[in-house]
Each structure stands twice: as C-alpha cells, then as structure tokens.
XYZ file of N, CA and C in Angstrom:
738
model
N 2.535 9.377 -12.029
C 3.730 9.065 -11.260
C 4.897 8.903 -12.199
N 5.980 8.798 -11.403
C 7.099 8.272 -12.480
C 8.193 7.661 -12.020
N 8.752 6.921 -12.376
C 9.821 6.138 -12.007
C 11.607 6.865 -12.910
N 12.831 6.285 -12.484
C 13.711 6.521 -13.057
C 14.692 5.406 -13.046
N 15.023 5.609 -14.490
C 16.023 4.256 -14.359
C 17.560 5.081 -14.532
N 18.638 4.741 -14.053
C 19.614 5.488 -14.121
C 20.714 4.098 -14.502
N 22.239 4.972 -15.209
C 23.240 4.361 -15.112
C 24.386 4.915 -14.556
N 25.606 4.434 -14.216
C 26.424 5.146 -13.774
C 26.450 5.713 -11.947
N 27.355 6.526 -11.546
C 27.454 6.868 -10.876
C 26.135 7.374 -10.391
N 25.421 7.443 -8.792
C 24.642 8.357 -8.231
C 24.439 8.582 -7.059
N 23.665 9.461 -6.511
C 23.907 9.757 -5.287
C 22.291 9.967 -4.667
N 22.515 8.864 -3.474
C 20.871 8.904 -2.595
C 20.575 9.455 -1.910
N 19.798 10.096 -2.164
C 18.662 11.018 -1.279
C 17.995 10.592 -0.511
N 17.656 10.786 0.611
C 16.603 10.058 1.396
C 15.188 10.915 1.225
N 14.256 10.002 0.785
C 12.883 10.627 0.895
C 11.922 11.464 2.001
N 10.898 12.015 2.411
C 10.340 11.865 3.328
C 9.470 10.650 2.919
N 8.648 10.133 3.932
C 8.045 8.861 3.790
C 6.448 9.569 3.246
N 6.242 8.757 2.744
C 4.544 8.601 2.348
C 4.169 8.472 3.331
N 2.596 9.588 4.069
C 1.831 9.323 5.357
C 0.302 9.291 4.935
N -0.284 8.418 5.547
C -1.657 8.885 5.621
C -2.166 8.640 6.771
N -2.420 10.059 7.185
C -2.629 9.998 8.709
C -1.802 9.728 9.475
N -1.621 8.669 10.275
C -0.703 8.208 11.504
C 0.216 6.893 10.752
N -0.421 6.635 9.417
C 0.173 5.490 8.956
C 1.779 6.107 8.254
N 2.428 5.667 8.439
C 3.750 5.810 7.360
C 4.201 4.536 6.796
N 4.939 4.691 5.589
C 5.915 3.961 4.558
C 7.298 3.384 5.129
N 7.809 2.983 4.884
C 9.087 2.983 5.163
C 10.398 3.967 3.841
N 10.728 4.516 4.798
C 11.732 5.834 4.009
C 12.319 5.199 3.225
N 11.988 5.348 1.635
C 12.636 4.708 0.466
C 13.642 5.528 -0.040
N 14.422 5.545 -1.338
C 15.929 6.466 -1.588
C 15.698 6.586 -2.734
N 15.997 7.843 -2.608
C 15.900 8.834 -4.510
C 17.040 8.284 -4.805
N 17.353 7.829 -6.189
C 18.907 7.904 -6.730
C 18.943 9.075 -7.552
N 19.687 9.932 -7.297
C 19.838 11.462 -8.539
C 20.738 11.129 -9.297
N 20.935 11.437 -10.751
C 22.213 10.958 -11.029
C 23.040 12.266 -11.036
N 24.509 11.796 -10.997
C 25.204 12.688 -10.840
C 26.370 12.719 -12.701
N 25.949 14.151 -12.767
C 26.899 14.578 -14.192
C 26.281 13.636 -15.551
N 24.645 13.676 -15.070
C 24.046 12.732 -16.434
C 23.073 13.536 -16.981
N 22.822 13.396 -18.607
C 21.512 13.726 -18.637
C 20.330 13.454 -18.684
N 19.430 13.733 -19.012
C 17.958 13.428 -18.953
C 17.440 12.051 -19.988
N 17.927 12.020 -20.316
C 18.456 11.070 -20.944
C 17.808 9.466 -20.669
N 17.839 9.005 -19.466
C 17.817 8.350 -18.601
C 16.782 8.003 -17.629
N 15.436 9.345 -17.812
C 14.609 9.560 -17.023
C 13.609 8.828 -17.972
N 12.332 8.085 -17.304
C 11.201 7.353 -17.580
C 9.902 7.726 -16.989
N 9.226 8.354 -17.520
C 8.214 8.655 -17.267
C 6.904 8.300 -17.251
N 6.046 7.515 -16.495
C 4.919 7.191 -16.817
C 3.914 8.210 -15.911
N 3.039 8.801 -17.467
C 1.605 9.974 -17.094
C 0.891 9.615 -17.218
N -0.188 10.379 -16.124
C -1.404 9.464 -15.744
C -2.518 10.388 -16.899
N -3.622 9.199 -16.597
C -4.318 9.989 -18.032
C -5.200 11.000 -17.624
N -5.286 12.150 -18.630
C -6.055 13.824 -17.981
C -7.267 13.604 -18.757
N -8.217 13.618 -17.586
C -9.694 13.748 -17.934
C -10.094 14.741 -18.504
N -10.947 15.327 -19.558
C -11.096 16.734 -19.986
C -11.907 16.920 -19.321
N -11.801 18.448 -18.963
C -12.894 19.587 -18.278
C -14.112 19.409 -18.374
N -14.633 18.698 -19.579
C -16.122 18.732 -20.728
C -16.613 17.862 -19.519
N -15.949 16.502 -19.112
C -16.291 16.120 -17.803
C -16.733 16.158 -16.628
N -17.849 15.748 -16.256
C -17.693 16.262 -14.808
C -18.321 14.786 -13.514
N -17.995 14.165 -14.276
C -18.066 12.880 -13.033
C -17.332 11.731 -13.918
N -17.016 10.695 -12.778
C -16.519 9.541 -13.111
C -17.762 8.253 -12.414
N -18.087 7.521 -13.049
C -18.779 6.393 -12.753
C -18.150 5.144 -12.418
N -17.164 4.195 -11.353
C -16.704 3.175 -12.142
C -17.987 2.044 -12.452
N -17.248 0.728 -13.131
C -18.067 -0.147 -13.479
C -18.067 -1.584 -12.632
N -18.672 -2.631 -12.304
C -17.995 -3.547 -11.627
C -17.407 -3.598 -10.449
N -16.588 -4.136 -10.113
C -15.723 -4.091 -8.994
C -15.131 -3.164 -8.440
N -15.040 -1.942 -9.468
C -13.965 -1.021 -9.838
C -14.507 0.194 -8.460
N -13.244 0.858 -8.150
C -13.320 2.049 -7.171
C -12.325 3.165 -7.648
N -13.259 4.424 -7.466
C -12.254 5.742 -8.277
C -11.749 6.198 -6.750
N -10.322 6.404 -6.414
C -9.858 7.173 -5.198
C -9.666 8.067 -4.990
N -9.154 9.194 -4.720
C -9.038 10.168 -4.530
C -7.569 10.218 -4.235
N -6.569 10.247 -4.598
C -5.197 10.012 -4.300
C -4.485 11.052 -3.059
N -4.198 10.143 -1.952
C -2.968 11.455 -0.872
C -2.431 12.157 -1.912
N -1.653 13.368 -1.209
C -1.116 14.631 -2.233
C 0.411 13.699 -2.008
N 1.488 13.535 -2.803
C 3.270 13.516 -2.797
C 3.648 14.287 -1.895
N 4.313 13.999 -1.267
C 5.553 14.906 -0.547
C 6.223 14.973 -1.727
N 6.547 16.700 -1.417
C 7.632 17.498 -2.472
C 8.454 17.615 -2.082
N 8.893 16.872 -0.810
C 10.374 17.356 -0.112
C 11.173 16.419 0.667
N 12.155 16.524 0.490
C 12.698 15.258 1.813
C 12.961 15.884 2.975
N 13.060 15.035 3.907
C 13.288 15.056 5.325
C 14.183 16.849 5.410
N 15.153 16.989 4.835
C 16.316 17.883 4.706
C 15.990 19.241 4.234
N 14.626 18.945 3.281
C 14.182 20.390 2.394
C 14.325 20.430 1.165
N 14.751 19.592 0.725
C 15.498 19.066 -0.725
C 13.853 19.153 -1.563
N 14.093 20.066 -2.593
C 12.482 19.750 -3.295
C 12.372 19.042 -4.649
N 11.627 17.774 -4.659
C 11.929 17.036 -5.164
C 10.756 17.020 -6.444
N 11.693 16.907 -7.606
C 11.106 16.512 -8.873
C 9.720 15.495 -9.194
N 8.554 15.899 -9.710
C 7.248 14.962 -9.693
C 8.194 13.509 -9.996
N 8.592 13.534 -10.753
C 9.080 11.712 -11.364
C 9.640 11.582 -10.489
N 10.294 12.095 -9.526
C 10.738 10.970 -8.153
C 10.302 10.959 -6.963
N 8.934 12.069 -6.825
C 8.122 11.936 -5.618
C 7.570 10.283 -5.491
N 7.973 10.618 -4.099
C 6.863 8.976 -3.326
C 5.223 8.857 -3.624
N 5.441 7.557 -4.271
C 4.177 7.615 -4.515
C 3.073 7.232 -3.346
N 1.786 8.038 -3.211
C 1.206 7.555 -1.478
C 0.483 5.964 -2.516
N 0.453 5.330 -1.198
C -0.691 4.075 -1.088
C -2.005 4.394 -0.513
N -2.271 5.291 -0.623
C -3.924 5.644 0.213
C -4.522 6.865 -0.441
N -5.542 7.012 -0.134
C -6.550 8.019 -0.169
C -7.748 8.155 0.081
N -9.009 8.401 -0.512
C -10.085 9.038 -0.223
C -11.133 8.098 -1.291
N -11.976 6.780 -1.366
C -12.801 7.072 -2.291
C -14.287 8.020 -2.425
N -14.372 8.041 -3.698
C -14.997 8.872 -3.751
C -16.222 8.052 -5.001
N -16.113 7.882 -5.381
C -17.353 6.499 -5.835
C -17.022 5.123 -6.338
N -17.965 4.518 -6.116
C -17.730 2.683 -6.184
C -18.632 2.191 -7.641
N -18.081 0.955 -8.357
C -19.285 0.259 -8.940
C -20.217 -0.186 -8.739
N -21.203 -0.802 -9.412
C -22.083 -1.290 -8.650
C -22.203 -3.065 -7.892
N -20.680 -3.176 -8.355
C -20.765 -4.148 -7.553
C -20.190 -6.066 -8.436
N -19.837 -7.360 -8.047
C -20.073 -8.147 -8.866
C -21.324 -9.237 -8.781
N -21.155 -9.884 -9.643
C -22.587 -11.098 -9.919
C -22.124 -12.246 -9.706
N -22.909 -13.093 -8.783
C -22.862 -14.541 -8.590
C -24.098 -15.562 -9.750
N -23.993 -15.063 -10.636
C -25.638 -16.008 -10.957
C -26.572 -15.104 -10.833
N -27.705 -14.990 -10.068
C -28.492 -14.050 -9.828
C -28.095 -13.393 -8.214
N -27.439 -13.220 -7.677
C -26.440 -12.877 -6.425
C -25.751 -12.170 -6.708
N -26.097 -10.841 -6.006
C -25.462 -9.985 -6.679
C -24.804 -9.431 -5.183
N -23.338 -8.879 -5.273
C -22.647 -8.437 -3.992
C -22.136 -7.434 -4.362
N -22.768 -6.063 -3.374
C -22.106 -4.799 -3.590
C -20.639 -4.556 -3.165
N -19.976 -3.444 -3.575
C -18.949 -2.918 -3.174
C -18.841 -2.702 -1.694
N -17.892 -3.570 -0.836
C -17.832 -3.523 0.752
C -17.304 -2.162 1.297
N -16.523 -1.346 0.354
C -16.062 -0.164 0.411
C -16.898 1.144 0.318
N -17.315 2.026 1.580
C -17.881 2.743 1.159
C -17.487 3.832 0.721
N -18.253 5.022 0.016
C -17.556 6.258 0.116
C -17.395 7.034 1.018
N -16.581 8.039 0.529
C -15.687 8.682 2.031
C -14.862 8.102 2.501
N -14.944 6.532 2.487
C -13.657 5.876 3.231
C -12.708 6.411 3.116
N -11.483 6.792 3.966
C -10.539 6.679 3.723
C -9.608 4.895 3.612
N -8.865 4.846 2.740
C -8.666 3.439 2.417
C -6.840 3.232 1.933
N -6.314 1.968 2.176
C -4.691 1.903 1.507
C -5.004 0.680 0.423
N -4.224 0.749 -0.318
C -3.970 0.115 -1.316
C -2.527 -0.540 -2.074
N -2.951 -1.442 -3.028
C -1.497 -1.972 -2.951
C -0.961 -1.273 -3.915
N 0.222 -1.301 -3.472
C 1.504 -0.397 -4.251
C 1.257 -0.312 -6.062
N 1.024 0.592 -6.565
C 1.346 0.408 -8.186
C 0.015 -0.579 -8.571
N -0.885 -0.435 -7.988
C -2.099 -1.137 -8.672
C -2.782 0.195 -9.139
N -3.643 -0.284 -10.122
C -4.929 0.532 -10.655
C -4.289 1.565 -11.783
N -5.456 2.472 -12.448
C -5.257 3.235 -13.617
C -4.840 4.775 -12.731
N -3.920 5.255 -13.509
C -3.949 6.558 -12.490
C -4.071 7.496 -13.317
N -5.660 8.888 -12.901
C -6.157 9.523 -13.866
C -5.910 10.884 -12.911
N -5.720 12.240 -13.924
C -5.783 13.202 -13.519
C -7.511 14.067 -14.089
N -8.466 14.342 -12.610
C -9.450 14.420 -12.600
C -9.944 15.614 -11.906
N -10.284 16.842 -12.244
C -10.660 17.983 -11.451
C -9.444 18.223 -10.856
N -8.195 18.432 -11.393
C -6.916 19.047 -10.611
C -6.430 18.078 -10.011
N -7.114 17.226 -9.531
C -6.294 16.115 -8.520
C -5.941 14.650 -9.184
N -5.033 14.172 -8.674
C -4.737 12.756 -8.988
C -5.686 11.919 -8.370
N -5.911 10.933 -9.267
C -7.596 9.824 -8.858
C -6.911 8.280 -9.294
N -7.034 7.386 -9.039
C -7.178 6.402 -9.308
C -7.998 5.303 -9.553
N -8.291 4.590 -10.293
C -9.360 3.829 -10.723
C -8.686 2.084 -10.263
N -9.178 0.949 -9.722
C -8.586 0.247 -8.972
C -9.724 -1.047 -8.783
N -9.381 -1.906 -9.005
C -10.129 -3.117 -8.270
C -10.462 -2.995 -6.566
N -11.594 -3.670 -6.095
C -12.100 -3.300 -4.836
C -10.739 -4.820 -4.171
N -10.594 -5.576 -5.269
C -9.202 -6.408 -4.412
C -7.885 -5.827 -4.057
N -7.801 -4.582 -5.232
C -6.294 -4.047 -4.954
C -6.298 -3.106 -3.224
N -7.544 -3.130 -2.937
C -7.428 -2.542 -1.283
C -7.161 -3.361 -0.417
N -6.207 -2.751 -0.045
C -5.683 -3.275 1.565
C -6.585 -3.260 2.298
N -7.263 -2.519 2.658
C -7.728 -2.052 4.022
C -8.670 -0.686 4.324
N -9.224 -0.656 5.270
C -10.216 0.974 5.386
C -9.558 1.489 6.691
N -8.671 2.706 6.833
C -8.645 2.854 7.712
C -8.984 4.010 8.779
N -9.250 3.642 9.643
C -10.773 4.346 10.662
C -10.187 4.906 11.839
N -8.518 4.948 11.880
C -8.142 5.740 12.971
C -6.735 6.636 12.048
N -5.751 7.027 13.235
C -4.609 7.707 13.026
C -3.585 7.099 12.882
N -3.536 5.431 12.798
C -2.603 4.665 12.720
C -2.758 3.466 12.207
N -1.902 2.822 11.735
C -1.226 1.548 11.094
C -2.294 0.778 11.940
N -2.395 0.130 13.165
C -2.985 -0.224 13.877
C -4.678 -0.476 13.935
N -5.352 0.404 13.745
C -6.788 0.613 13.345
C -6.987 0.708 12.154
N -6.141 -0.383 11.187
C -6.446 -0.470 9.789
C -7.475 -2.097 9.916
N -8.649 -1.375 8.960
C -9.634 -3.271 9.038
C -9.582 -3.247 7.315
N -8.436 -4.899 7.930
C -7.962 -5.513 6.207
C -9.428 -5.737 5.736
N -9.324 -5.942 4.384
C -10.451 -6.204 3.590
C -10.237 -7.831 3.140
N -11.210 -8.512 2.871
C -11.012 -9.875 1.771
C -10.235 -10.950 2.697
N -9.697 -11.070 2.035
C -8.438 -12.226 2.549
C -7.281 -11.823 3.044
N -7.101 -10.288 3.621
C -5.900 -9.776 4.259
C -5.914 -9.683 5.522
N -4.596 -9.966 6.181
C -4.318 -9.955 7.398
C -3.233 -8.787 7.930
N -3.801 -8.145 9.261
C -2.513 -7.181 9.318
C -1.892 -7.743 10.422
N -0.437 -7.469 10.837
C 0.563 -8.574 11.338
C 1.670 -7.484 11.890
N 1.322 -7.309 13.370
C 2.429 -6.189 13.934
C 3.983 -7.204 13.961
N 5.341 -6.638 13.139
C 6.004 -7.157 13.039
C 6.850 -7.341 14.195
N 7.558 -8.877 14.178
C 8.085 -9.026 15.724
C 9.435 -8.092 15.409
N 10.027 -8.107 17.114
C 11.272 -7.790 17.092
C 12.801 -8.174 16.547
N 13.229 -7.901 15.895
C 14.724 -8.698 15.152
C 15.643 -9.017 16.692
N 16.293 -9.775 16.248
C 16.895 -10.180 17.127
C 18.108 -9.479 16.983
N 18.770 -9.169 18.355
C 19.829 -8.215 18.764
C 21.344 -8.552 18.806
N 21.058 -9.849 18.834
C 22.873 -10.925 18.708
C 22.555 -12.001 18.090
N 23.575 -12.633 17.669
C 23.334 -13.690 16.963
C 23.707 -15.068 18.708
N 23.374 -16.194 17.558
C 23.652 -17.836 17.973
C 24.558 -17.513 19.340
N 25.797 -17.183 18.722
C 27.478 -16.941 19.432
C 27.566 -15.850 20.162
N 26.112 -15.210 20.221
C 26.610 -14.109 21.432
C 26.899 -12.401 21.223
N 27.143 -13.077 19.343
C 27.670 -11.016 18.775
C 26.534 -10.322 18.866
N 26.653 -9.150 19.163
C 25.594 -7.832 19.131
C 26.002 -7.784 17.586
N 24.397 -7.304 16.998
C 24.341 -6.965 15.656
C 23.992 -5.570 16.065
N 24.591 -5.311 14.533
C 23.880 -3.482 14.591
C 22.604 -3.228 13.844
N 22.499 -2.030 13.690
C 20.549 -2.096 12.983
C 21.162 -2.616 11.486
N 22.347 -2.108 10.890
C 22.362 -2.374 9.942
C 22.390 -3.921 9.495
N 22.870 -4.691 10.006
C 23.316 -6.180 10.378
C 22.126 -6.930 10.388
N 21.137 -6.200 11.229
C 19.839 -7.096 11.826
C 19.179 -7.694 10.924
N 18.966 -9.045 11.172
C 17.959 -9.613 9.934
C 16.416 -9.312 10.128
N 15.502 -8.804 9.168
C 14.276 -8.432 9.549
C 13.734 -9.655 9.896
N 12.690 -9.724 11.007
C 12.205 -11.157 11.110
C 11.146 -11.509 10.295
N 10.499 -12.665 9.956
C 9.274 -12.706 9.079
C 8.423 -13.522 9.919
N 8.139 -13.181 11.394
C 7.446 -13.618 12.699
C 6.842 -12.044 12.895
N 5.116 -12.902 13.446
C 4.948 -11.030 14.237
C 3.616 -12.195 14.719
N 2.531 -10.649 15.315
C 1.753 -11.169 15.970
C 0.209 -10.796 15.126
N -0.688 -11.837 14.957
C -2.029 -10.996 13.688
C -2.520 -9.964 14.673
N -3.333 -8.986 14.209
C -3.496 -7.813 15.428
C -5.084 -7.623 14.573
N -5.360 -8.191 13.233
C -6.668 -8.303 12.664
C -6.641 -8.483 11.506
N -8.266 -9.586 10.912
C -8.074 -9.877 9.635
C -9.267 -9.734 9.253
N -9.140 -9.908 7.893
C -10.504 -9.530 6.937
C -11.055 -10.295 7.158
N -12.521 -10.405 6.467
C -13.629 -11.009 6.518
C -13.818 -12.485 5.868
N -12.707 -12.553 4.712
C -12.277 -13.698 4.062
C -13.030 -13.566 2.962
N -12.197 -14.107 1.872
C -12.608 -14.098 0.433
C -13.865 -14.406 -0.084
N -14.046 -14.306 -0.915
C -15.164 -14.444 -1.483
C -14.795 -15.859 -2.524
N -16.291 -16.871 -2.581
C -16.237 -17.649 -3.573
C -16.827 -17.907 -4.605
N -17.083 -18.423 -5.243
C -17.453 -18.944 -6.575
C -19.221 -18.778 -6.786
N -19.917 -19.054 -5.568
C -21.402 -18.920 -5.255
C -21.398 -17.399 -4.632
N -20.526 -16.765 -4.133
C -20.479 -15.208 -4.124
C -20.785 -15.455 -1.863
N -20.536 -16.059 -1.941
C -20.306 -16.198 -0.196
C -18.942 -16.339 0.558
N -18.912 -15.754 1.656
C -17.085 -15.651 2.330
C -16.712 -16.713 2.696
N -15.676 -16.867 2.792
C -14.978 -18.041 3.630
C -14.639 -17.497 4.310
N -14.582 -17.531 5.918
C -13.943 -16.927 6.767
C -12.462 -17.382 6.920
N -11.456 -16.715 7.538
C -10.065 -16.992 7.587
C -9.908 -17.948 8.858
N -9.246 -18.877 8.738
C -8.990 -19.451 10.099
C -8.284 -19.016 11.195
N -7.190 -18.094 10.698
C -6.148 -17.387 11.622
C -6.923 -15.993 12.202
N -6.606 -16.273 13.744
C -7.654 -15.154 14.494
C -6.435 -14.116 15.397
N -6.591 -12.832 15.379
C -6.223 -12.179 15.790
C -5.345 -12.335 17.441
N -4.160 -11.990 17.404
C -3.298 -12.810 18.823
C -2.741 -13.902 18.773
N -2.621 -14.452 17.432
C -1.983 -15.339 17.169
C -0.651 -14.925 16.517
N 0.597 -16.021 16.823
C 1.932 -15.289 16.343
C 2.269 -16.665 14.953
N 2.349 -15.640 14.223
C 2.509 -16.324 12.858
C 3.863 -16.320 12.217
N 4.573 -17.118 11.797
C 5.382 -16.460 10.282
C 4.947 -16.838 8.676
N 5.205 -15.981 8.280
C 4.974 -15.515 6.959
C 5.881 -15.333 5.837
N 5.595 -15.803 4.599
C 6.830 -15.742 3.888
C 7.461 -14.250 3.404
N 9.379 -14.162 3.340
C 9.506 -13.109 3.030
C 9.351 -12.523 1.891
N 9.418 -10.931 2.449
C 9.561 -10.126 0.902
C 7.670 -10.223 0.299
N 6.878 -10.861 1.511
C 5.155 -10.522 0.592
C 4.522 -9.374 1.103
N 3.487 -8.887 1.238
C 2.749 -7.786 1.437
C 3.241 -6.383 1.467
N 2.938 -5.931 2.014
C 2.907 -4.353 1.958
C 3.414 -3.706 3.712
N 4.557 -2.753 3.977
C 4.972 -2.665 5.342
C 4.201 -1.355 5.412
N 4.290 -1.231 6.837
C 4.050 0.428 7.228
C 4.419 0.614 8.811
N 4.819 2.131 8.601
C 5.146 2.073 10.329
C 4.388 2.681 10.728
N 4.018 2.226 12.388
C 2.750 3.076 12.725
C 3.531 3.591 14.249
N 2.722 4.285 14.977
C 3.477 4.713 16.266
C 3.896 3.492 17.236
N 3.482 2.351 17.065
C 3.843 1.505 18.424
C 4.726 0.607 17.537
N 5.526 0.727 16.228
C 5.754 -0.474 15.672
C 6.155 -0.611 14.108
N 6.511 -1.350 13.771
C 5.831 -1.942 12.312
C 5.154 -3.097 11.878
N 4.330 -2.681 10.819
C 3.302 -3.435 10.437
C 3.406 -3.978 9.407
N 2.786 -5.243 8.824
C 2.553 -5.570 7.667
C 1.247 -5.877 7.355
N 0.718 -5.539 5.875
C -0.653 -6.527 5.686
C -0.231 -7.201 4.496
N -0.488 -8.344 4.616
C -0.308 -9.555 3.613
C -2.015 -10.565 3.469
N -1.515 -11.533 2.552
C -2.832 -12.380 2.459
C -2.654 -13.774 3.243
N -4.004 -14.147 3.435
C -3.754 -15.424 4.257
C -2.921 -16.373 3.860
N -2.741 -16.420 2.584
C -2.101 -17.638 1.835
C -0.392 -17.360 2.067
N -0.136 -16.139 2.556
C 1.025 -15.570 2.542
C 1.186 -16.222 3.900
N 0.784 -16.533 4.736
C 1.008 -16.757 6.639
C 1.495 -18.483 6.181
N 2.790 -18.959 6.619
C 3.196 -20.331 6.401
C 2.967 -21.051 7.920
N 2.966 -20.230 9.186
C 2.744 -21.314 9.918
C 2.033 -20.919 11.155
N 1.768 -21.316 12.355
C 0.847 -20.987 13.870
C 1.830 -21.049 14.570
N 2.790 -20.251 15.432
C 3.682 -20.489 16.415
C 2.935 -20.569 17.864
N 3.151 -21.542 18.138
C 3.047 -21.886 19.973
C 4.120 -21.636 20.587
C-alpha cells in the first residue's frame, strides 16, 4: 500500500469506496498535488515472497488473508496511482495458526478458512504472495466473518459489537434545519449483534453483557464505519459502548 504526504496547494479527488460484497467504506479523498514533484510521495511496500515458495504457514494466533483487489478508479474514471488506491479492509483467509495456549488449554483459531472476513484498518504484515496481495494479521485484528452481501450479516468476533448508526438530527435546539454538511454525526445507534466475548487469562470467554436491540452510545471517533444498504454501520469494542439508553 502507500500513503502520501503532501505540501502546498492540492486538489481532491473523490475515491470510489472500498467494497466487499454489499459492505462499503465510506468515500475517502485523494489529495493530488498540484505543480509538485514527487518529491513528496511516501511509499510503504509490502514484502515479495519468492517464487522458490510455495505456501505460507502462519504461527500462533496469526491468519494469512487473501487481500480484496484496490479500486483503480474513482467514481468519475479517473485511474488512480497504486500509492493512492483505497486500501480494502477485507478479504479471503486462506490459512490459520494453530492456535493459542492456556497452560495445557489449548484454543484454536475461531476463524475458518475460506471465510470471507473484515479487518481493522492498517493492521497486520502486508506480503506480496503468488501475484496477489496477502496479509499476515492477528486473529484480534478481525472484525468480523462476513456470511452475507451486507454490512448487516457481519458476526463480530471477540469482544466486538456491530452498531447500526442512529439518525443525525435534522435541526438544531432553536428550530434551524441543518444541512448534510452541518449535521453532527451521532455517536447513538442500535447493537444489531455481538461477539462471543473475549477471551481470558484461563483461555475461557466472557460473554458481553450488551445484547443485540439495545440502543447504546459510544464514544466518538472509535471503531471502524461501513455503509451497508439499509444504513450505516459501525463495529467497535465493548469497552468502546459508554452507556444503555432507555
């Protein structure tokens, strides 16, 4: 992947969004610079497995993915440079470790293969493996497995909760209509499903107390968004949910 740091004058592009499946991103913004040179560009490459290769094993906890392909283009047709393609949050695994140790308790990888699965943003090693981009990743850096065409039929993993986001409010206190731009995002929604709950110290779950249909808020600016067809979504961690609204 690659990132860019720029100075000076520039001009934003709008991305297409990262999809997997029915799930989408929220449309993030290229900055191009304008009348600069290269100068400026930052590149981080992922590491190339040699050919001599022909499998990856992980170890531990660890899960190799199979990375979504980049959109090369924005919304417009605009074809866009690898260092500023969107990077996806999802893909395909394709083998697991064998797992961690409690003592003599031993707990496999909850992730199977084939899953298709999301993950959190900018976690894990990112390797180029048989032509394709792969990632290597803690079985914590997953969000979620998801088993349909949407945001919606994502089942969080661990200690994550997914949280259809409420509606912003349309006027303020005094009565003014806000515009979309104006609108404050809310950090209220409703849980729609949660993981199984963490794991502890003797290698057994704690289940989560917060149960699905419950309307929560949550602190801002934590987890991970996505839009799905009925909505937007978030998955965050339990510790992230501050209160139970009645």
């Amino acid at each position: 992947m690659g990132s860019v740091h720029l100075t000076g004058p520039r001009v934003a592009v709008a991305a297409k969004p990262a999809a997997l499946g029915g799930l989408r991103l929220p449309t993030p913004s290229i900055a191009v610079p304008r009348g600069r040179s290269a100068r400026g560009l930052v590149v981080r490459a992922a590491t190339v497995v040699s050919p001599k290769y022909t499998s990856i094993k992980p170890l531990g906890d660890r899960v190799l993915v199979k990375v979504k392909t980049s959109e090369a283009k924005t919304d417009g047709g605009i074809l866009l440079p690898v260092s500023v393609q969107t990077r996806p949050q999802g893909g395909e695994v394709v083998a697991v470790g064998e797992g961690r140790s409690f003592g003599s308790k031993k707990i496999e990888i909850s992730v199977p293969v084939g899953a298709q699965v999301v993950h959190s943003k900018y976690a894990g090693t990112e390797l180029e493996f048989n032509d394709a981009d792969h990632l290597i990743l803690k079985e914590d850096d997953i969000i979620g497995i998801l088993d349909g065409d949407d945001v919606k039929d994502l089942k969080p993993l661990n200690d994550r909760i997914l949280i259809k986001i409420g509606e912003a409010e349309e006027q303020t206190a005094g009565g003014l209509l806000l515009t979309q731009a104006t609108k404050e995002k809310p950090s209220v929604g409703t849980v729609v499903a949660v993981g199984p709950g963490p794991l502890g110290e003797d290698g057994s779950r704690t289940p989560l107390s917060i149960t699905p249909g419950s309307n929560v808020m949550y602190t801002k600016y934590a987890g991970s968004e996505f839009k799905g067809q009925e909505g937007e979504y978030i998955v965050l961690r339990a510790s992230d949910v501050m209160a139970v609204l009645s």
